[in-house]
Coordinates of C-alpha atoms in Angstrom, one line a residue:
M3 CA 0.0 0.0 0.0
S4 CA 1.4 3.4 -1.0
A5 CA 1.5 6.5 1.2
F6 CA -1.2 8.1 -0.9
D7 CA -3.5 5.1 -0.4
T8 CA -2.9 5.1 3.4
I9 CA -3.6 8.8 3.8
S10 CA -6.7 8.6 1.5
T11 CA -8.2 5.9 3.8
F12 CA -8.2 8.3 6.7
V13 CA -8.9 11.6 4.9
P14 CA -11.3 11.1 2.0
Q15 CA -10.7 14.5 0.5
F16 CA -7.0 13.7 0.2
G17 CA -7.9 10.7 -2.0
A18 CA -9.5 12.9 -4.6
A19 CA -6.6 15.3 -4.5
A20 CA -4.1 12.5 -4.9
A21 CA -6.0 11.1 -7.9
T22 CA -6.0 14.6 -9.5
V23 CA -2.2 14.9 -8.9
K24 CA -1.7 11.4 -10.5
T25 CA -3.8 12.4 -13.5
A26 CA -1.9 15.7 -13.8
A27 CA 1.4 13.9 -13.6
K28 CA 0.4 11.5 -16.4
A29 CA -0.7 14.5 -18.5
V30 CA 2.6 16.2 -18.0
Q31 CA 4.5 13.0 -18.9
S32 CA 2.4 12.7 -22.1
A33 CA 2.9 16.3 -23.0
G34 CA 6.7 15.9 -22.4
A35 CA 6.8 12.9 -24.7
A36 CA 4.8 14.8 -27.4
V37 CA 7.2 17.8 -27.1
Q38 CA 10.2 15.4 -27.4
N39 CA 8.7 13.8 -30.5
A40 CA 8.1 17.2 -32.0
V41 CA 11.7 18.2 -31.4
E42 CA 13.0 15.0 -33.0
D43 CA 10.7 15.4 -36.0
T44 CA 11.8 19.1 -36.4
T45 CA 15.4 18.0 -36.3
K46 CA 14.9 15.3 -38.9
D47 CA 12.9 17.7 -41.0
A48 CA 15.7 20.3 -40.9
A49 CA 18.3 17.7 -41.8
A50 CA 16.2 16.5 -44.7
R51 CA 15.6 20.1 -46.0
K52 CA 19.4 20.8 -45.8
K53 CA 20.3 17.6 -47.7
I54 CA 17.6 18.4 -50.3
A55 CA 19.0 21.9 -50.8
E56 CA 22.5 20.7 -51.2
T57 CA 21.4 18.0 -53.7
A58 CA 19.5 20.6 -55.7
K59 CA 22.5 22.9 -55.9
T60 CA 24.8 20.1 -56.8
F61 CA 22.5 19.1 -59.6
E62 CA 22.3 22.7 -60.9
A63 CA 26.1 22.9 -60.9
S64 CA 26.4 19.7 -62.8
F65 CA 23.8 20.9 -65.3
L66 CA 25.6 24.2 -65.8
S67 CA 28.9 22.4 -66.2
V68 CA 27.6 20.3 -69.1
M69 CA 25.9 23.3 -70.6
M70 CA 29.2 25.3 -70.4
Q71 CA 31.2 22.5 -71.8
Q72 CA 28.9 22.4 -74.8
M73 CA 29.1 26.2 -75.1
F74 CA 33.0 26.1 -75.2
E75 CA 33.0 23.1 -77.6
G76 CA 33.6 25.2 -80.7
V77 CA 35.9 27.9 -79.2
K78 CA 39.4 27.7 -80.7
T79 CA 42.4 29.3 -79.1
S80 CA 45.5 30.8 -80.7
E81 CA 48.4 28.5 -81.6
P82 CA 51.3 29.5 -79.3
F83 CA 49.6 28.5 -76.1
G84 CA 46.4 26.7 -77.2
G85 CA 45.4 23.2 -78.3
G86 CA 46.2 19.7 -77.1
N87 CA 45.1 17.5 -74.3
G88 CA 46.1 20.0 -71.6
E89 CA 43.7 22.6 -73.0
E90 CA 40.8 20.1 -73.1
M91 CA 41.4 19.1 -69.5
F92 CA 41.7 22.7 -68.4
K93 CA 38.5 23.6 -70.2
S94 CA 36.7 20.8 -68.3
M95 CA 38.1 22.0 -64.9
M96 CA 37.3 25.6 -65.8
T97 CA 33.7 24.9 -66.7
D98 CA 33.2 22.9 -63.5
A99 CA 34.6 25.7 -61.4
M100 CA 32.6 28.3 -63.3
S101 CA 29.4 26.3 -62.8
K102 CA 30.0 26.0 -59.1
E103 CA 30.6 29.7 -58.7
V104 CA 27.5 30.6 -60.7
T105 CA 25.4 28.2 -58.5
K106 CA 26.9 29.7 -55.4
A107 CA 26.0 33.2 -56.6
G108 CA 22.4 32.2 -57.0
G109 CA 22.4 30.1 -60.1
V110 CA 19.9 30.3 -62.9
G111 CA 16.9 29.3 -60.8
L112 CA 17.1 25.6 -61.5
S113 CA 18.0 24.5 -57.9
S114 CA 14.9 26.2 -56.4
V115 CA 12.6 24.4 -58.7
I116 CA 14.3 21.1 -58.1
Q117 CA 14.3 21.7 -54.4
R118 CA 10.6 22.5 -54.4
E119 CA 9.8 19.2 -56.3
M120 CA 12.0 17.1 -54.0
L121 CA 10.3 18.6 -51.0
K122 CA 6.9 17.6 -52.5
M123 CA 8.2 14.1 -53.2
Q124 CA 9.2 13.8 -49.5
G125 CA 5.9 15.1 -48.3
L126 CA 7.4 18.3 -46.8
K127 CA 6.0 21.8 -47.2
E128 CA 8.0 24.7 -48.7
H129 CA 8.9 27.5 -46.3

């Protein structure tokens, strides 16, 4: 027999108060668990949003890199310092670097569209 039960036997009003305290304690525990679940969900949601944003920017940079490589395909350089395998490798590295910088500076708007669609696919709402 608990102390609450012993006291409530002798003082009936205390029994009602003890039951109310127990009910309140259970409600507080339940609310605490709900808050903890909400915090965990928010943390997972934020991590998913961050990963989606990074993926969308990476895709935009890759798209721009391919587009720029095609754009520079027909560009010829002068003879003393141009031509050869070194130039082709440098053009590839240059277009990759340029595409990453364009994306960092805001891009062409492709990453925001991709991000919005990826959020829809994950069942997340756009901020």
